[in-house]
Rosetta silent file (secondary structure, phi, psi, omega in degrees, C-alpha in Angstrom):
SEQUENCE: MREVLLTEIKTYQSEYKEEQAFKPRFESLLSNYDNCFERSLLMGHITASAWILNYKRDAVLLLHHAKLDMWLQPGGHADGDEDVRAVAVKEAEEETGISGFVFASTKIFDLDIHTIPERKEVPKHEHYDVRFLLVAPERAVPQLNHESNDLKWIHFSNLKEKISHEPSLLRMYVKTKQLI
SCORE:     score description
SCORE:     0.000 S_00000001
   1 L     0.000  -33.642 -179.728    8.218   14.429    7.479 S_00000001
   2 H   -59.143  -44.751 -178.821    6.622   12.715   10.483 S_00000001
   3 H   -66.161  -35.769  176.993    4.686   15.862   11.385 S_00000001
   4 H   -63.180  -47.035  179.310    3.545   16.273    7.774 S_00000001
   5 H   -62.918  -42.592  179.093    2.258   12.699    7.714 S_00000001
   6 H   -59.363  -43.965  177.757    0.583   13.137   11.091 S_00000001
   7 H   -63.882  -42.991  179.226   -1.215   16.250    9.815 S_00000001
   8 H   -62.130  -39.986  179.590   -2.242   14.487    6.616 S_00000001
   9 H   -69.037  -41.058  178.633   -3.692   11.579    8.561 S_00000001
  10 H   -60.739  -36.637 -176.647   -5.540   13.888   10.953 S_00000001
  11 H   -94.907   -2.781 -179.384   -7.134   15.727    8.023 S_00000001
  12 L   -63.749  130.401  179.920   -7.677   12.634    5.855 S_00000001
  13 L  -110.968  135.758  177.601  -11.338   12.202    4.961 S_00000001
  14 L  -147.213  143.793  175.876  -12.927    8.880    4.112 S_00000001
  15 L   -83.416   -4.600 -176.244  -16.479    7.634    3.822 S_00000001
  16 L   -93.831  124.562 -177.718  -15.314    4.223    5.065 S_00000001
  17 H   -58.639  -39.732 -177.761  -15.796    3.520    8.787 S_00000001
  18 H   -63.174  -38.871  177.809  -12.789    1.230    8.965 S_00000001
  19 H   -67.156  -39.926  177.302  -10.463    3.955    7.689 S_00000001
  20 H   -61.795  -36.204  178.228  -11.894    6.445   10.176 S_00000001
  21 H   -69.799  -28.671  179.347  -11.233    3.879   12.924 S_00000001
  22 H   -72.866  -30.442 -172.935   -7.613    3.511   11.770 S_00000001
  23 H   -53.527  -51.279 -179.497   -6.852    7.238   12.000 S_00000001
  24 H   -63.838  -28.973  177.945   -6.474    7.507   15.811 S_00000001
  25 H   -70.436  -41.603  174.080   -4.299    4.387   15.823 S_00000001
  26 H   -60.287  -46.832 -178.528   -1.999    5.905   13.183 S_00000001
  27 H   -59.498  -42.566  178.909   -1.920    9.156   15.149 S_00000001
  28 H   -63.888  -46.274  179.616   -0.998    7.320   18.352 S_00000001
  29 H   -59.773  -48.203 -178.087    1.772    5.331   16.678 S_00000001
  30 H   -65.998  -34.306 -176.978    3.268    8.429   15.032 S_00000001
  31 H   -81.903  -27.722 -170.284    3.018   10.520   18.213 S_00000001
  32 H  -110.484   -9.253 -176.533    4.265    7.968   20.736 S_00000001
  33 L  -129.326  106.421  179.530    6.930    5.866   19.025 S_00000001
  34 L   -58.728  -29.667 -176.391   10.061    7.517   17.676 S_00000001
  35 L   -99.526   26.776 -175.904   10.943    4.292   15.851 S_00000001
  36 L   -69.093  -12.028  176.523    7.538    3.777   14.190 S_00000001
  37 L   -94.496    4.553 -178.520    9.164    3.872   10.736 S_00000001
  38 L  -109.875  138.353  177.795   11.463    0.972   11.672 S_00000001
  39 L   -69.186  -11.444  176.739   10.536   -2.691   11.426 S_00000001
  40 L   -68.905  -16.029  172.617   12.370   -3.138   14.738 S_00000001
  41 L   -77.663   94.990 -166.102    9.221   -1.794   16.433 S_00000001
  42 L   -70.327  -20.197  177.767    7.853   -5.302   16.792 S_00000001
  43 L   -72.794  -28.723 -179.371    4.273   -4.414   17.736 S_00000001
  44 E   162.812  159.873 -175.143    3.785   -2.659   14.406 S_00000001
  45 E  -158.325  164.366 -179.176    5.274   -0.053   12.107 S_00000001
  46 E   -73.195  134.153  171.452    4.606    2.266    9.189 S_00000001
  47 E  -129.013  168.221  177.285    4.613    0.781    5.697 S_00000001
  48 E  -139.562  145.589  179.703    3.710    2.317    2.344 S_00000001
  49 E  -143.819  170.545 -174.520    2.204    0.822   -0.761 S_00000001
  50 E  -128.332  123.857  170.373    1.052    1.696   -4.258 S_00000001
  51 E   -92.041  108.135 -167.815   -2.251    0.959   -5.948 S_00000001
  52 E  -104.687  121.451  174.120   -0.980    1.075   -9.522 S_00000001
  53 E   -94.834  148.887  172.651   -3.159    1.805  -12.524 S_00000001
  54 L   -74.212  171.800 -175.243   -2.024    1.139  -16.054 S_00000001
  55 L   -58.499  -37.299 -179.917   -1.632    4.080  -18.420 S_00000001
  56 L   -80.187   -8.115  178.244   -5.161    3.586  -19.820 S_00000001
  57 L    61.258   38.810  176.353   -6.500    3.383  -16.267 S_00000001
  58 L  -125.031    9.360  178.595   -8.483    0.229  -16.895 S_00000001
  59 E  -150.526  155.894  178.531   -6.318   -2.278  -15.001 S_00000001
  60 E  -118.208  142.472  178.177   -4.467   -2.580  -11.684 S_00000001
  61 E   -92.265  117.510  178.530   -1.053   -4.168  -11.180 S_00000001
  62 E  -122.838  153.659  175.863   -1.121   -6.807   -8.450 S_00000001
  63 E  -119.622  148.753  174.421    1.432   -9.289   -7.233 S_00000001
  64 E   -94.166  103.557 -172.623    0.887  -12.701   -5.728 S_00000001
  65 E   -66.767  126.254 -175.886    2.960  -12.375   -2.558 S_00000001
  66 L   -64.742  -45.636 -176.746    5.163  -15.434   -1.996 S_00000001
  67 L   -74.083  -39.510 -175.383    5.207  -15.311    1.826 S_00000001
  68 L   -91.472  -12.990  177.920    1.571  -14.329    2.362 S_00000001
  69 L    54.885   50.475  177.273    0.165  -16.397   -0.545 S_00000001
  70 E  -155.316  158.805  177.107   -2.315  -13.748   -1.658 S_00000001
  71 E   -78.807  128.985 -177.539   -2.805  -11.065   -4.316 S_00000001
  72 E  -143.867  167.171  171.027   -1.712   -7.640   -3.067 S_00000001
  73 L   -82.125  153.316  175.914   -0.580   -4.241   -4.233 S_00000001
  74 L   -63.381  145.034  178.192    3.193   -3.570   -4.193 S_00000001
  75 E   173.491  175.844  179.400    4.498   -2.052   -0.982 S_00000001
  76 E   178.954 -168.804 -175.416    6.787   -2.511    1.942 S_00000001
  77 E   -69.563  146.227  175.977    8.627   -1.290    5.005 S_00000001
  78 L   -74.329  -29.926 -179.602    9.705    2.307    5.464 S_00000001
  79 L    47.891   46.412  175.454   12.979    1.149    7.069 S_00000001
  80 L    92.355  -13.187 -178.484   13.469    4.521    8.738 S_00000001
  81 L   -83.547  116.605 -178.953   12.382    6.678    5.779 S_00000001
  82 L   -82.071   -7.037  177.902    9.660    9.065    6.923 S_00000001
  83 L   -87.180   88.114 -173.479    8.827   10.052    3.317 S_00000001
  84 H   -66.511  -26.115  175.627    6.065    7.512    2.730 S_00000001
  85 H   -65.335  -45.012  178.324    5.492    8.695   -0.844 S_00000001
  86 H   -63.494  -38.549  178.343    9.105    7.910   -1.687 S_00000001
  87 H   -63.578  -44.521 -179.924    8.771    4.544    0.054 S_00000001
  88 H   -60.506  -43.563  179.623    5.654    3.681   -1.972 S_00000001
  89 H   -67.681  -44.376  179.921    7.404    4.531   -5.253 S_00000001
  90 H   -59.099  -47.147  179.858   10.611    2.717   -4.268 S_00000001
  91 H   -64.594  -40.395  177.967    8.705   -0.422   -3.329 S_00000001
  92 H   -61.282  -44.003  179.202    6.605   -0.230   -6.510 S_00000001
  93 H   -64.727  -46.311 -178.592    9.761    0.029   -8.630 S_00000001
  94 H   -63.658  -40.225 -173.258   11.542   -2.779   -6.774 S_00000001
  95 H   -87.491  -12.642 -178.875    8.589   -5.152   -6.834 S_00000001
  96 H  -118.455  -16.707 -176.085    7.453   -4.514  -10.422 S_00000001
  97 L    74.375    9.095 -179.135   10.635   -3.623  -12.317 S_00000001
  98 L  -103.649  140.104  172.127    8.850   -0.543  -13.675 S_00000001
  99 L  -124.156  166.166  179.281   10.134    3.009  -13.291 S_00000001
 100 L    91.016   20.428  176.347    8.556    6.316  -14.211 S_00000001
 101 L   -63.448  148.832  171.095    5.426    6.092  -12.083 S_00000001
 102 E  -123.486  149.536  176.968    3.441    9.282  -11.591 S_00000001
 103 E   -77.381  127.884  171.699    1.086   10.062   -8.740 S_00000001
 104 L   -67.436  -30.948  173.501   -2.555   10.242   -9.817 S_00000001
 105 L  -155.371  144.079  177.143   -2.799   12.392   -6.702 S_00000001
 106 L   -83.172   -6.667  177.809   -0.196   13.206   -4.077 S_00000001
 107 L   -73.772  156.434  173.664   -2.862   12.861   -1.397 S_00000001
 108 L   -59.330  132.753  179.626   -3.186    9.688    0.630 S_00000001
 109 L   -91.398  -35.038 -174.665   -5.402    7.282   -1.311 S_00000001
 110 E  -161.667  150.920  173.059   -6.133    4.784    1.454 S_00000001
 111 E  -122.888  141.080  178.495   -5.195    3.857    5.012 S_00000001
 112 E  -150.887  145.710  170.044   -5.096    0.342    6.356 S_00000001
 113 E  -123.875  121.643 -178.688   -3.865   -1.527    9.402 S_00000001
 114 E  -135.865  151.881 -176.829   -3.472   -5.240    8.892 S_00000001
 115 E   -87.540  133.760  174.920   -1.947   -8.075   10.860 S_00000001
 116 E  -103.962  125.880 -177.474    1.122   -9.890    9.567 S_00000001
 117 L   -67.782  156.313  175.834    1.372  -13.453   10.878 S_00000001
 118 L   -56.776  140.178  178.517    4.349  -14.696   12.885 S_00000001
 119 E  -149.657  118.653 -178.613    7.156  -15.913   10.650 S_00000001
 120 L    50.546 -119.342 -175.066   10.427  -17.409   11.874 S_00000001
 121 L   -87.051   -0.801 -178.093   12.005  -14.912   14.294 S_00000001
 122 E  -100.989  119.953 -179.392    9.477  -12.117   13.617 S_00000001
 123 L   -71.455  164.933  173.810    6.415  -12.132   15.883 S_00000001
 124 L   -55.237  137.422 -178.106    2.911  -11.368   14.695 S_00000001
 125 E  -155.074  178.229 -178.487    2.641   -7.608   14.211 S_00000001
 126 E  -115.174  141.905  171.468    0.705   -4.886   12.431 S_00000001
 127 E  -102.011  123.568  175.583    1.484   -2.905    9.315 S_00000001
 128 E   -95.584   92.486 -167.413    0.188    0.641    9.385 S_00000001
 129 E   -95.950  122.640  175.004   -0.032    1.021    5.623 S_00000001
 130 E  -100.935  123.501 -170.644   -0.251    4.407    3.897 S_00000001
 131 E  -115.837  141.944 -178.864   -1.363    3.892    0.302 S_00000001
 132 E  -126.085  150.440  179.335   -0.972    6.056   -2.776 S_00000001
 133 E   -95.587  116.640 -179.875   -2.539    5.939   -6.223 S_00000001
 134 E  -116.074  155.949  174.065    0.088    5.695   -8.967 S_00000001
 135 E  -120.770  131.749  179.762   -0.135    5.481  -12.746 S_00000001
 136 L   -81.131  155.195  176.059    2.401    3.446  -14.703 S_00000001
 137 L   -66.323  158.817  177.611    3.993    4.759  -17.883 S_00000001
 138 L   -58.385  140.853  179.101    2.549    3.730  -21.224 S_00000001
 139 L    62.988   24.937  177.884    3.653    0.243  -22.333 S_00000001
 140 L   -66.583  130.599  179.641    5.020   -0.604  -18.871 S_00000001
 141 L  -116.221  112.783 -178.948    5.960   -4.282  -18.667 S_00000001
 142 L   -69.652  147.689  178.187    6.202   -5.689  -15.137 S_00000001
 143 L  -120.042  123.658 -179.609    9.133   -7.929  -14.184 S_00000001
 144 L   -65.583  140.649  173.620    8.660  -10.607  -11.549 S_00000001
 145 L  -122.478 -178.790 -173.596   11.049  -10.580   -8.585 S_00000001
 146 L   -65.654  -17.812 -177.295   11.840  -13.023   -5.766 S_00000001
 147 L   -81.727  -10.303 -173.035    9.130  -11.656   -3.440 S_00000001
 148 E  -128.194  148.772  172.338    6.274  -12.707   -5.720 S_00000001
 149 E   -85.967  -26.259 -178.482    4.916  -15.839   -7.338 S_00000001
 150 E  -157.273  158.501 -178.259    3.158  -13.813  -10.027 S_00000001
 151 E  -153.308  119.766 -178.883    2.755  -10.220  -11.131 S_00000001
 152 E  -158.582  157.593  172.448    0.180   -9.032  -13.617 S_00000001
 153 E   -76.403  129.758  178.474   -2.162   -6.366  -14.843 S_00000001
 154 E  -119.258  116.196 -178.919   -5.702   -7.284  -13.895 S_00000001
 155 E   -62.979  147.075 -178.906   -8.443   -5.565  -15.851 S_00000001
 156 H   -54.836  -31.588 -179.311  -11.219   -4.016  -13.772 S_00000001
 157 H   -66.167  -20.732 -179.944  -13.709   -6.475  -15.277 S_00000001
 158 H  -112.457   -1.376 -170.208  -11.785   -9.353  -13.614 S_00000001
 159 H   -69.191  -42.949 -174.702  -10.462   -7.603  -10.536 S_00000001
 160 H   -56.796  -39.302 -178.822  -13.227   -8.282   -8.003 S_00000001
 161 H   -68.173  -30.553  179.265  -12.806  -12.063   -8.203 S_00000001
 162 H   -74.153  -29.223 -171.336   -9.036  -11.786   -7.541 S_00000001
 163 H  -114.460    9.498 -175.391   -9.416   -9.537   -4.511 S_00000001
 164 L   -60.879  -19.887  179.754  -12.691  -10.687   -2.958 S_00000001
 165 L   -76.455  -14.589 -168.808  -10.731  -12.137    0.009 S_00000001
 166 L  -126.355  103.806 -177.258   -9.376   -8.764    1.061 S_00000001
 167 H   -56.151  -36.341 -177.484  -11.731   -5.948    2.151 S_00000001
 168 H   -70.169  -31.943  175.784   -9.093   -3.222    1.880 S_00000001
 169 H   -70.767  -39.195  175.397   -8.355   -4.129   -1.751 S_00000001
 170 H   -61.344  -39.167  178.263  -12.066   -4.096   -2.509 S_00000001
 171 H   -61.096  -44.615  179.485  -12.234   -0.661   -0.891 S_00000001
 172 H   -67.779  -34.637  175.610   -9.456    0.640   -3.170 S_00000001
 173 H   -59.638  -49.168 -179.567  -11.180   -0.936   -6.174 S_00000001
 174 H   -62.369  -43.916  178.220  -14.407    0.921   -5.352 S_00000001
 175 H   -58.745  -42.116 -179.172  -12.519    4.183   -4.785 S_00000001
 176 H   -64.919  -44.774  179.318  -10.791    3.780   -8.137 S_00000001
 177 H   -60.087  -33.187  178.831  -14.053    3.097   -9.962 S_00000001
 178 H   -72.035  -27.368 -178.193  -15.457    6.302   -8.456 S_00000001
 179 H   -82.746  -33.803 -173.085  -12.471    8.304   -9.730 S_00000001
 180 L  -104.429    0.000    0.000  -12.301    7.070  -13.296 S_00000001
């Protein structure tokens, strides 16, 4: 799976300069660190997340992350699993209480590298996040879990104000608007 992901990242096309700048860093991590899918690689590691559209494709499901105190898409650590698509779905299910997601596309939707601040015994590090576009089943009702302060569908008409603090979320918003 690592080689598949490496190939996908090498061939990933984006009009965004920041994503193009992330590609060689992803390639280096995947090529040089056998444990890059483990959070034990303290400098940084692979994560996967899901940008989730509702069934009507007019809203995105975001959570207010308890530790980071910001609105984000569901996602998390690979914990050794090199199948980042499976990780994105697993994290989406765990963090939203929804099952039955479908991929709007199996291709990578977005790439991001972001810094996670030091917390207790874990030093500051980077998440190399591979993001996928998912669609929730009709009438999906999210269930809050312990990792979030809030979890809700945010209609596109209100989305920009919720995510204006985070350039990568704005980037995914723009990409989504171009698709639908």
